mmCIF file of C-alpha atoms and ligand atoms in Angstrom:
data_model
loop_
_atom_site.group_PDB
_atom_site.id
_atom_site.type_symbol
_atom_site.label_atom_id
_atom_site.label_comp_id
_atom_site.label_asym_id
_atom_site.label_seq_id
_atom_site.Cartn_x
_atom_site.Cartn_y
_atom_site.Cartn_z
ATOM 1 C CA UNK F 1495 118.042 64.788 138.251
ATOM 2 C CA UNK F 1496 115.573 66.088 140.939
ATOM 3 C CA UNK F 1497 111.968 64.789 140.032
ATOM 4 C CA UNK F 1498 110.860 68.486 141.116
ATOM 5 C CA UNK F 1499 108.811 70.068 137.593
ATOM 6 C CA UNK F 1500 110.184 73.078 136.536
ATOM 7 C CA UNK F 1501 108.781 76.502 137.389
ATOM 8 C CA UNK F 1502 108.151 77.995 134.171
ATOM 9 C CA UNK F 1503 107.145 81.503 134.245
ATOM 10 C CA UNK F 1504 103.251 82.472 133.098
ATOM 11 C CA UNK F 1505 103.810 84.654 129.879
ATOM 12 C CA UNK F 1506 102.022 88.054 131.237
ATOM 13 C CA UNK F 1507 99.639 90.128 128.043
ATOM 14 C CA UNK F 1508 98.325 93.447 128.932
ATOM 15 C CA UNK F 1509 96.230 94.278 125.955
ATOM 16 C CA UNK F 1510 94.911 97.593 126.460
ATOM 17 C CA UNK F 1511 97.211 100.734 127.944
ATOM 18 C CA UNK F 1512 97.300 104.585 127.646
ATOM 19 C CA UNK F 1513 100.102 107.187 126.913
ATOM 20 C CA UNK F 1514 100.544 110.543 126.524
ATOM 21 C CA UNK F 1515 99.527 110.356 123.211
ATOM 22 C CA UNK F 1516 95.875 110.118 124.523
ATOM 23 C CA UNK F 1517 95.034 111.044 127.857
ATOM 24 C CA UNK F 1518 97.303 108.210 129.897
ATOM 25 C CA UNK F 1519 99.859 110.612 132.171
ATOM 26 C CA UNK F 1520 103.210 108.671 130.869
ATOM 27 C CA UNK F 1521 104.724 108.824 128.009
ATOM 28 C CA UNK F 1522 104.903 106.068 125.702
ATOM 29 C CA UNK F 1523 108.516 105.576 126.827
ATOM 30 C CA UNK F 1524 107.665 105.322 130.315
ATOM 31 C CA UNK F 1525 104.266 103.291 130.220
ATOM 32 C CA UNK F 1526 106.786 100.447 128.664
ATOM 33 C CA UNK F 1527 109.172 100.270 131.772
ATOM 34 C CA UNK F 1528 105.900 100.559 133.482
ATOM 35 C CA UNK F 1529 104.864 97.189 132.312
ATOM 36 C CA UNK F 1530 108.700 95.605 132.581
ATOM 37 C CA UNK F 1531 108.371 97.018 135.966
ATOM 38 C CA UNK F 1532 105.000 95.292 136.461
ATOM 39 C CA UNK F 1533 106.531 91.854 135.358
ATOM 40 C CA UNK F 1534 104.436 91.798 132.005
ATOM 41 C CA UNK F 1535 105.790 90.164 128.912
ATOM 42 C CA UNK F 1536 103.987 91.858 126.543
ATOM 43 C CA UNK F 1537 101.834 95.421 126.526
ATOM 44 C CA UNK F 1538 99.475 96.965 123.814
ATOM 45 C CA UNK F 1539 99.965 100.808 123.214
ATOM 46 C CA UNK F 1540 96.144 101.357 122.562
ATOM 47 C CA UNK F 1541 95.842 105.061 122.735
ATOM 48 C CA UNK F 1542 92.534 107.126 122.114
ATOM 49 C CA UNK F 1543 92.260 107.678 117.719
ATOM 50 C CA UNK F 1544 95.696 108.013 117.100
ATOM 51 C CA UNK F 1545 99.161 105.774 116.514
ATOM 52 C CA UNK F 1546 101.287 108.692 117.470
ATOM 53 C CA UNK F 1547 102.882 107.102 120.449
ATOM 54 C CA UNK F 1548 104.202 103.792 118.305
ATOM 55 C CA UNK F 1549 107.914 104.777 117.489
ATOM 56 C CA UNK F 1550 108.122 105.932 120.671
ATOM 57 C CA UNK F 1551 107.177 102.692 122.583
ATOM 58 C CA UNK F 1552 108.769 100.489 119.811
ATOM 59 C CA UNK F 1553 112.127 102.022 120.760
ATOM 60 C CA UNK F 1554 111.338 101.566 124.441
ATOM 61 C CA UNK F 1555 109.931 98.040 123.676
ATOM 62 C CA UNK F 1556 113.576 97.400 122.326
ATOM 63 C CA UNK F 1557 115.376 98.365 124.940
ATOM 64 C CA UNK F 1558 113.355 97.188 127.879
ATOM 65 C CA UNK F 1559 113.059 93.850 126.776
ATOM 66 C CA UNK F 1560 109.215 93.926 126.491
ATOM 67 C CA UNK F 1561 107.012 92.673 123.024
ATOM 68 C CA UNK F 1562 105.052 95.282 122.250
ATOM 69 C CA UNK F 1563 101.904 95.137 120.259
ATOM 70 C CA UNK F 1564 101.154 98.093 118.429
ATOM 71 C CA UNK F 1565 97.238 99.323 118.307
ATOM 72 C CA UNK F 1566 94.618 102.006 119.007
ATOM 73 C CA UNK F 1567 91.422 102.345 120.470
ATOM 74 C CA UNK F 1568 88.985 103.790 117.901
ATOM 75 C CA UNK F 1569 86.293 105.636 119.158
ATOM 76 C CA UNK F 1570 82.648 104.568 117.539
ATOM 77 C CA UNK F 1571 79.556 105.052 117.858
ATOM 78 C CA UNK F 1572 75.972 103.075 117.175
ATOM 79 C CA UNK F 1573 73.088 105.273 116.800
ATOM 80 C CA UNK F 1574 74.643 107.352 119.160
ATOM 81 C CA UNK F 1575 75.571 104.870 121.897
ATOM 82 C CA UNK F 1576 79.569 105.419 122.260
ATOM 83 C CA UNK F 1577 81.808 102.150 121.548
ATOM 84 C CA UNK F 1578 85.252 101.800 121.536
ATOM 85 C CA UNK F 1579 86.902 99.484 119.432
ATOM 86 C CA UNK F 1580 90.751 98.078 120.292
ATOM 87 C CA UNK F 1581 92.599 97.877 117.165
ATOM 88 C CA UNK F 1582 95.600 95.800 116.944
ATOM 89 C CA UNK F 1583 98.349 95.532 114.219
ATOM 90 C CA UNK F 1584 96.918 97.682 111.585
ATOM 91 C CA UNK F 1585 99.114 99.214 109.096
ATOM 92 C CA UNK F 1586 99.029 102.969 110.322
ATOM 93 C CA UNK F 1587 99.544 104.232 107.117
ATOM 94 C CA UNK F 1588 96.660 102.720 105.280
ATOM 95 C CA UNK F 1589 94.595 106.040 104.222
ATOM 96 C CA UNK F 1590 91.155 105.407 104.856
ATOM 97 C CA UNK F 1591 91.412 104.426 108.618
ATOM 98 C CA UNK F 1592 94.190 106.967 108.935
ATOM 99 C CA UNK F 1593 92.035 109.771 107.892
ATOM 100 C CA UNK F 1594 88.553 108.804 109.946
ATOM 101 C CA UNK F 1595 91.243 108.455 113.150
ATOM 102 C CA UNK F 1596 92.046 112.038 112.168
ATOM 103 C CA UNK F 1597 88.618 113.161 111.428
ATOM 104 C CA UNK F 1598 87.831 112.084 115.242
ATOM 105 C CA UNK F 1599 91.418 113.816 116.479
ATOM 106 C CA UNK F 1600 90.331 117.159 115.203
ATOM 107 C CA UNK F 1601 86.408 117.226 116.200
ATOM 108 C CA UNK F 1602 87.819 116.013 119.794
ATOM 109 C CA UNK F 1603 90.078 119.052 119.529
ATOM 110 C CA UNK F 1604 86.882 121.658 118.690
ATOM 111 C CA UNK F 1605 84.163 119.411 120.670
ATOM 112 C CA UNK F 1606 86.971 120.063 123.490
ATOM 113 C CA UNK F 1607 87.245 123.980 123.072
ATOM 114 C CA UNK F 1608 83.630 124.185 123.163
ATOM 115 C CA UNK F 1609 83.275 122.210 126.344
ATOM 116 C CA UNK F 1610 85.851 124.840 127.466
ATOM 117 C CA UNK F 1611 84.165 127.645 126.311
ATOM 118 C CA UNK F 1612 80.902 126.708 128.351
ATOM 119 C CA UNK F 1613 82.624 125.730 131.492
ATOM 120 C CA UNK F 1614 84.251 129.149 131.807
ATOM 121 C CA UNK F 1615 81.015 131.048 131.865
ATOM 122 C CA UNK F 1616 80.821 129.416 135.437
ATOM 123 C CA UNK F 1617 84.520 128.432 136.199
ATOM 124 C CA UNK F 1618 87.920 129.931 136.124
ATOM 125 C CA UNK F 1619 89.274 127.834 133.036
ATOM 126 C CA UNK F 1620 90.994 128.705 130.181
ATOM 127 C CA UNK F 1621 91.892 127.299 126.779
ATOM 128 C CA UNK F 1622 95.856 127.191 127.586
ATOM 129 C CA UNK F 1623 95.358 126.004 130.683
ATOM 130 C CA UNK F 1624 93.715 123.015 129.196
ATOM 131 C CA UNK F 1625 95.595 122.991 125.778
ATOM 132 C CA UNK F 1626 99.040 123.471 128.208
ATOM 133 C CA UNK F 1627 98.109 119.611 129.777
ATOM 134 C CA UNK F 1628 97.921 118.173 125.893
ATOM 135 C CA UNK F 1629 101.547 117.122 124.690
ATOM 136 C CA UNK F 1630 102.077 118.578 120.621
ATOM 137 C CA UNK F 1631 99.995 115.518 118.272
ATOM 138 C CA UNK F 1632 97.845 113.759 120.796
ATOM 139 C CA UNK F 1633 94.149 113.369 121.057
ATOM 140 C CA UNK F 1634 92.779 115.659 123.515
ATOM 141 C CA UNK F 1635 89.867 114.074 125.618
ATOM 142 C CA UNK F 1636 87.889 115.383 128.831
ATOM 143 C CA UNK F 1637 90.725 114.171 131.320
ATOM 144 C CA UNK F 1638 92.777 116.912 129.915
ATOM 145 C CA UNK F 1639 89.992 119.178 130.896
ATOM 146 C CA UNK F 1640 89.764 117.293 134.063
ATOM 147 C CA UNK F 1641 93.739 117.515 134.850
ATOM 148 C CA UNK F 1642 93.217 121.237 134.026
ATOM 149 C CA UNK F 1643 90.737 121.919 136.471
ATOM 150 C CA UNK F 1644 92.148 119.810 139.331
ATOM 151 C CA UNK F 1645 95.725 122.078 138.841
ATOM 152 C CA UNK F 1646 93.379 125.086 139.644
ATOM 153 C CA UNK F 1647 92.018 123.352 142.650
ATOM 154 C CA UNK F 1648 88.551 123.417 140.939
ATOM 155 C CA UNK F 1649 87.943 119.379 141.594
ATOM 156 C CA UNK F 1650 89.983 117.135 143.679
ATOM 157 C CA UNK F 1651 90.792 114.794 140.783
ATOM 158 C CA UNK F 1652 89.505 113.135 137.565
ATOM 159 C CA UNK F 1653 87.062 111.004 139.424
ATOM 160 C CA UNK F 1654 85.392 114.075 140.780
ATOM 161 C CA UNK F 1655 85.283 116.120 137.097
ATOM 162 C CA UNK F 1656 84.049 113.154 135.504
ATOM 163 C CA UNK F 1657 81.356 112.946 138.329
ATOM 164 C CA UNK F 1658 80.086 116.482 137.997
ATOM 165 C CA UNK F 1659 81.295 118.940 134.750
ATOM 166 C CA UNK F 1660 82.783 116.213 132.596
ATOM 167 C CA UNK F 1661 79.867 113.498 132.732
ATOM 168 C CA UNK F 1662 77.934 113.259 129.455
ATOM 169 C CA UNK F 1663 74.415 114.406 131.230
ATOM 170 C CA UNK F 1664 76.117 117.655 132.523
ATOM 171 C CA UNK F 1665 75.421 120.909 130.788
ATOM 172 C CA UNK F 1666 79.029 121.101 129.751
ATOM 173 C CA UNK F 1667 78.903 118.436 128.013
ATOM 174 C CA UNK F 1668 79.427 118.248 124.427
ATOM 175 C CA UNK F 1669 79.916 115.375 121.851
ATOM 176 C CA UNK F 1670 82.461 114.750 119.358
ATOM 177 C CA UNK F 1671 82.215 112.739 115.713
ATOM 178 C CA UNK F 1672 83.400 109.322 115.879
ATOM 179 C CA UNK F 1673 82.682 106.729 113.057
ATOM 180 C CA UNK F 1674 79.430 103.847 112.793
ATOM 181 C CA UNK F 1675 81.533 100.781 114.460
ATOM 182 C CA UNK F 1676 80.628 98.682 111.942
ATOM 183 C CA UNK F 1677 82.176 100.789 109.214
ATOM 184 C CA UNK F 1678 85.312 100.984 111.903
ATOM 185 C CA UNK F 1679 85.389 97.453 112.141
ATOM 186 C CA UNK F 1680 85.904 97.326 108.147
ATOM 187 C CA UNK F 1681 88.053 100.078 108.340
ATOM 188 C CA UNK F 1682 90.144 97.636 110.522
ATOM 189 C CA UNK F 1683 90.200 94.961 108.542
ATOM 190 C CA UNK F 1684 90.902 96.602 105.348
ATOM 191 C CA UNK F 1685 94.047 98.171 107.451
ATOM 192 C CA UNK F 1686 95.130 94.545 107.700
ATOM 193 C CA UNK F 1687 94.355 95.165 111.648
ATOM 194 C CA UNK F 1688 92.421 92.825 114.347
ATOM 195 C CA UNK F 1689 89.584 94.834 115.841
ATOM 196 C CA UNK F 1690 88.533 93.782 118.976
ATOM 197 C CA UNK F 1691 85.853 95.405 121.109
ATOM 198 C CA UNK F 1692 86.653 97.429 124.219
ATOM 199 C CA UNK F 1693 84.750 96.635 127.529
ATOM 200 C CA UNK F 1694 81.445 96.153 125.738
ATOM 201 C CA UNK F 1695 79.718 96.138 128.861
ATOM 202 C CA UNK F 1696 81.058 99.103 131.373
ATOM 203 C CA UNK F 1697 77.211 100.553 131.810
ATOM 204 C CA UNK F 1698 79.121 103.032 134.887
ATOM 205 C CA UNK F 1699 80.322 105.072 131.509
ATOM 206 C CA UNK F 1700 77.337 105.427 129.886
ATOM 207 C CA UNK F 1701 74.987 103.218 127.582
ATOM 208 C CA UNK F 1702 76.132 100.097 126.068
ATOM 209 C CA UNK F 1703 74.862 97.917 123.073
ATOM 210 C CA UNK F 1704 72.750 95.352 122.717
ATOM 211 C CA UNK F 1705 73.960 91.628 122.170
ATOM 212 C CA UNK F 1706 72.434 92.012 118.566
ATOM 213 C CA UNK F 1707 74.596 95.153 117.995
ATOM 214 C CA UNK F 1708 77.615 93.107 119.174
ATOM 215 C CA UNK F 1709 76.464 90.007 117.122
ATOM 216 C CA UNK F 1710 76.009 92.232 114.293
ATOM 217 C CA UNK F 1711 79.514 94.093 114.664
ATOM 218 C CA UNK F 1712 81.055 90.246 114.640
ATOM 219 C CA UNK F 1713 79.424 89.352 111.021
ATOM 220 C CA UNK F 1714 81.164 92.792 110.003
ATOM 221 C CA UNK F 1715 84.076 91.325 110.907
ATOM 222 C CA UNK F 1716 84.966 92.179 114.826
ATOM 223 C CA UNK F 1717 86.981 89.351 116.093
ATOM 224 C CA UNK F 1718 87.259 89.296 120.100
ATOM 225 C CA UNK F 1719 85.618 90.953 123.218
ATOM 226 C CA UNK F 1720 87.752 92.497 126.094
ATOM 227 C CA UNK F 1721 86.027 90.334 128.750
ATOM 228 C CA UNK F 1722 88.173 90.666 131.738
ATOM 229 C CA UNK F 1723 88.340 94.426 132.552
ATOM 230 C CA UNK F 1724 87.734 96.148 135.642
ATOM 231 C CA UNK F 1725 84.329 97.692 135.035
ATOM 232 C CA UNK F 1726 82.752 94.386 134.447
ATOM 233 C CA UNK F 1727 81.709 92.349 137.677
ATOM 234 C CA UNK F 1728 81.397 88.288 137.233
ATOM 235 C CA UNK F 1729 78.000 88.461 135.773
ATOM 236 C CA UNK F 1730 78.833 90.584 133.197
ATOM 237 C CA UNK F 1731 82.178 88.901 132.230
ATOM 238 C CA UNK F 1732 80.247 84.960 131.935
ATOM 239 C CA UNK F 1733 77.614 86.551 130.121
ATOM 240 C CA UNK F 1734 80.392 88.260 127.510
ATOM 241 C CA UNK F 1735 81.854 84.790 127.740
ATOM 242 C CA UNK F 1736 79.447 83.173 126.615
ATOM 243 C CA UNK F 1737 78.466 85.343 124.255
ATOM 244 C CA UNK F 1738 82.130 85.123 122.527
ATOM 245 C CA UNK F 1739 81.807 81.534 122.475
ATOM 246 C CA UNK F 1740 78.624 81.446 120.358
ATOM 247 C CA UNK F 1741 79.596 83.526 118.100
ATOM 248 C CA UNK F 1742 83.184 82.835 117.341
ATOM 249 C CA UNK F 1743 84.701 85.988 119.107
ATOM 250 C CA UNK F 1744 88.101 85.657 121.197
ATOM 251 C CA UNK F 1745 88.303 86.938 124.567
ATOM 252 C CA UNK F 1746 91.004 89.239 125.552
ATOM 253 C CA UNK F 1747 91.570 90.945 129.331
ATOM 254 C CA UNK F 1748 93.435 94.174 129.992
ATOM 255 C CA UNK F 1749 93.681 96.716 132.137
ATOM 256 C CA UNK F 1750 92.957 100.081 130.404
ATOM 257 C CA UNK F 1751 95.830 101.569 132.353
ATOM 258 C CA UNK F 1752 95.746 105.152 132.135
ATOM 259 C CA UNK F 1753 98.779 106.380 134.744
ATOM 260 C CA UNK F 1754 97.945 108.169 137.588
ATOM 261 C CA UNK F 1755 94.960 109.153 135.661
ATOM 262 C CA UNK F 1756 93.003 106.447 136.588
ATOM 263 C CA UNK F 1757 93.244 103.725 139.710
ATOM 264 C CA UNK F 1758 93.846 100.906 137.082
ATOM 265 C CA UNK F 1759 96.583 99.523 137.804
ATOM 266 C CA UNK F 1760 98.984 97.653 134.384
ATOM 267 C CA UNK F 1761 99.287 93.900 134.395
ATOM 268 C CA UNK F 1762 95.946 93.937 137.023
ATOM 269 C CA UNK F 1763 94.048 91.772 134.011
ATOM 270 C CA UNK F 1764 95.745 89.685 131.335
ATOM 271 C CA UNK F 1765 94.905 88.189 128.473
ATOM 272 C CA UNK F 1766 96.165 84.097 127.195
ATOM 273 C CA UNK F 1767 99.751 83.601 124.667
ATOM 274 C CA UNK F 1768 96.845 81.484 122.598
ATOM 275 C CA UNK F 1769 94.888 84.393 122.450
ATOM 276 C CA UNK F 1770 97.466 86.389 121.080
ATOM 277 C CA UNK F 1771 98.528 84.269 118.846
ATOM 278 C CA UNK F 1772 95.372 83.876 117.506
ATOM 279 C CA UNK F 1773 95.570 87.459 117.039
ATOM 280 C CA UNK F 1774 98.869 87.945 115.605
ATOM 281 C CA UNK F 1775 97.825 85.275 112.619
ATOM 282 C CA UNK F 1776 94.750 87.349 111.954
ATOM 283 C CA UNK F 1777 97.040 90.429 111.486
ATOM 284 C CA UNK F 1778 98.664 91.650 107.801
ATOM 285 C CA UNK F 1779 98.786 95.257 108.705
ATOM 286 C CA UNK F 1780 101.479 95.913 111.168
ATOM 287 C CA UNK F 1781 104.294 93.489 113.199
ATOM 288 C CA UNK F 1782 104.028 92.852 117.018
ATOM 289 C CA UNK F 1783 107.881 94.037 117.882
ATOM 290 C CA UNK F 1784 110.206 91.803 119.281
ATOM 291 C CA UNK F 1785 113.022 92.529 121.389
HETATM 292 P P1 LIG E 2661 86.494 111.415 126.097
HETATM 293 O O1 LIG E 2661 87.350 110.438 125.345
HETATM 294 O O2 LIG E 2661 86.970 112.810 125.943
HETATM 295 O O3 LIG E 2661 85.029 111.274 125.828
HETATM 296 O O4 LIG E 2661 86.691 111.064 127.653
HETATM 297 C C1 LIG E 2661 86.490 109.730 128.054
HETATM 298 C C2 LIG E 2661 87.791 109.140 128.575
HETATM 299 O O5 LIG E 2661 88.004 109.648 129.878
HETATM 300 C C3 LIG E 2661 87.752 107.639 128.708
HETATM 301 O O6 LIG E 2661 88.359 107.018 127.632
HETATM 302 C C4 LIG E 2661 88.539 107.373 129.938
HETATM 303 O O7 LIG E 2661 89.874 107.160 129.592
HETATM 304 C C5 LIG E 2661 88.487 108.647 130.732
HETATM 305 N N1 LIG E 2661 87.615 108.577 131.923
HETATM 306 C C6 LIG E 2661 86.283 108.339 131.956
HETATM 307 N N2 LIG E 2661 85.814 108.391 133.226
HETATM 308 C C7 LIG E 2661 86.896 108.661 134.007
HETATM 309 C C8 LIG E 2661 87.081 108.815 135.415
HETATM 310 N N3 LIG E 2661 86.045 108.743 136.268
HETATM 311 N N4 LIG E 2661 88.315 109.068 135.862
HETATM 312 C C9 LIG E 2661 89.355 109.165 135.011
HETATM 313 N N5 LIG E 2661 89.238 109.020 133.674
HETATM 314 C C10 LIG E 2661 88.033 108.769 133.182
HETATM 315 FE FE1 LIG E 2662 90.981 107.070 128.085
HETATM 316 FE FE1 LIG E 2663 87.742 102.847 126.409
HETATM 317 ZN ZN1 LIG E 2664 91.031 102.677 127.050
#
């Protein structure tokens, strides 16, 4: 026997990734060999109001040789300010969170065709054009719009619609329903899911809440913040920290991978086995699957 330790491989969690059931550019299929690829151990399907891309990835999951853990990212609101909530493990067939994620799918759809409607009184866009870049069942979102317009040469790429047409203090810009969080939180829960709150502190989007929102969210019953995520610098991510730690929250880091729609690139933040774990035991409503 050599007295050399053994190298034991760091168990790699990516918590927070996009399909084409949202507005990632993969399929779910293809976003799972994208995190085998990436050396990742386990990857969270988290697409925009909808669990449409779960069979998919749960196949893919299976033969890749990947866990995957199956969730959504619920779009919320508090008194206007947009929050986005990561569920994980909820039973997808539990009614009441089923139909508010539905409620949200189709306003997106009509918020979208307005947004549409106004853009063309100043661009070349159409409808099908747009509704051509949205595969059949998924939630439509402004990078749809975006992918649209770059195809007609109208913007150079997402970044650029997002900075000028798409933002939410351009004219074009319209909003959509999404649910209070704290009723989404409790939707979560009662879906036997783990809700955990998606980078709570990415100002470059838009507003964000207060520490009070976030401490009230956590007495609702939210039980982690996604600390480590690209739009939060170090300040933002210790102060998050220790936020979590006085109140009882878990911390999770991801990457919010989105394809080539975004420069985020999967695996680039990760989140700790304990962490999961912690997360799995909290969970009744749906199982993590296991190769
Ligand atoms: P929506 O959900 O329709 O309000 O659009 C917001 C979504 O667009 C976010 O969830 C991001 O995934 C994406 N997004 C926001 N800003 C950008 C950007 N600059 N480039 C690419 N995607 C973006
Ligand atoms: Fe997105
Ligand atoms: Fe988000
Ligand atoms: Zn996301």
């Amino acid at each position: 026997m050599s007295g050399v330790a053994p190298r034991v491989a760091p168990v790699r969690i990516d918590l927070h990734v996009h399909s084409t059931a949202s507005d990632g550019t993969q399929p779910p299929a293809a976003v799972v060999a994208e995190a085998v690829a990436a050396g990742l151990d386990v990857v969270a399907l988290t697409d925009h109001d909808t669990t449409a891309g779960w069979s998919q990835a749960s196949e893919a999951a299976l033969r890749e040789g990947v866990v995957l853990v199956p969730g959504a990212e619920i779009s919320c609101q508090v008194n206007g300010v947009s929050v986005h909530l990561l569920s994980y493990l909820h039973d997808p067939a539990e009614p009441e969170l089923a139909a508010e994620m539905q409620r949200t799918r189709a306003d997106r759809l009509t918020r979208a065709r307005r947004m549409v409607d106004l853009i063309a009184v100043d661009h070349p866009l159409t409808w099908e054009e747009v509704s051509a870049r949205v595969e059949p069942g998924a939630t439509v979102g402004r990078p749809h719009i975006a992918d649209a317009m770059v195809a007609k040469g109208l913007v150079a790429d997402r970044d650029e619609a997002f900075a000028t047409v798409l933002h939410s203090g351009s004219r074009y810009h319209v909003r959509h329903y999404a649910p209070d969080a704290e009723a989404a939180v409790r939707l979560v829960r009662g879906a036997g899911g783990v809700p955990v709150m998606a980078h709570p502190l990415a100002a470059r989007r838009g507003q964000v809440v207060s520490d009070a929102v976030i401490s009230e969210l956590a007495a609702a019953g939210l039980a982690g913040l996604e600390v480590d995520h690209r739009d939060h610098d170090p300040a933002e991510r210790e102060h998050l920290r220790s936020l979590a730690a006085a109140l009882g929250l878990l911390t999770t880091g991801a990457s919010d991978y989105h394809g080539s729609g975004k420069v985020n690139r999967i695996g680039e933040n990760v989140t700790t086995p304990e962490t999961l774990e912690r997360i799995e035991a909290m969970a009744t409503g749906a199982r993590m699957v296991r190769p």
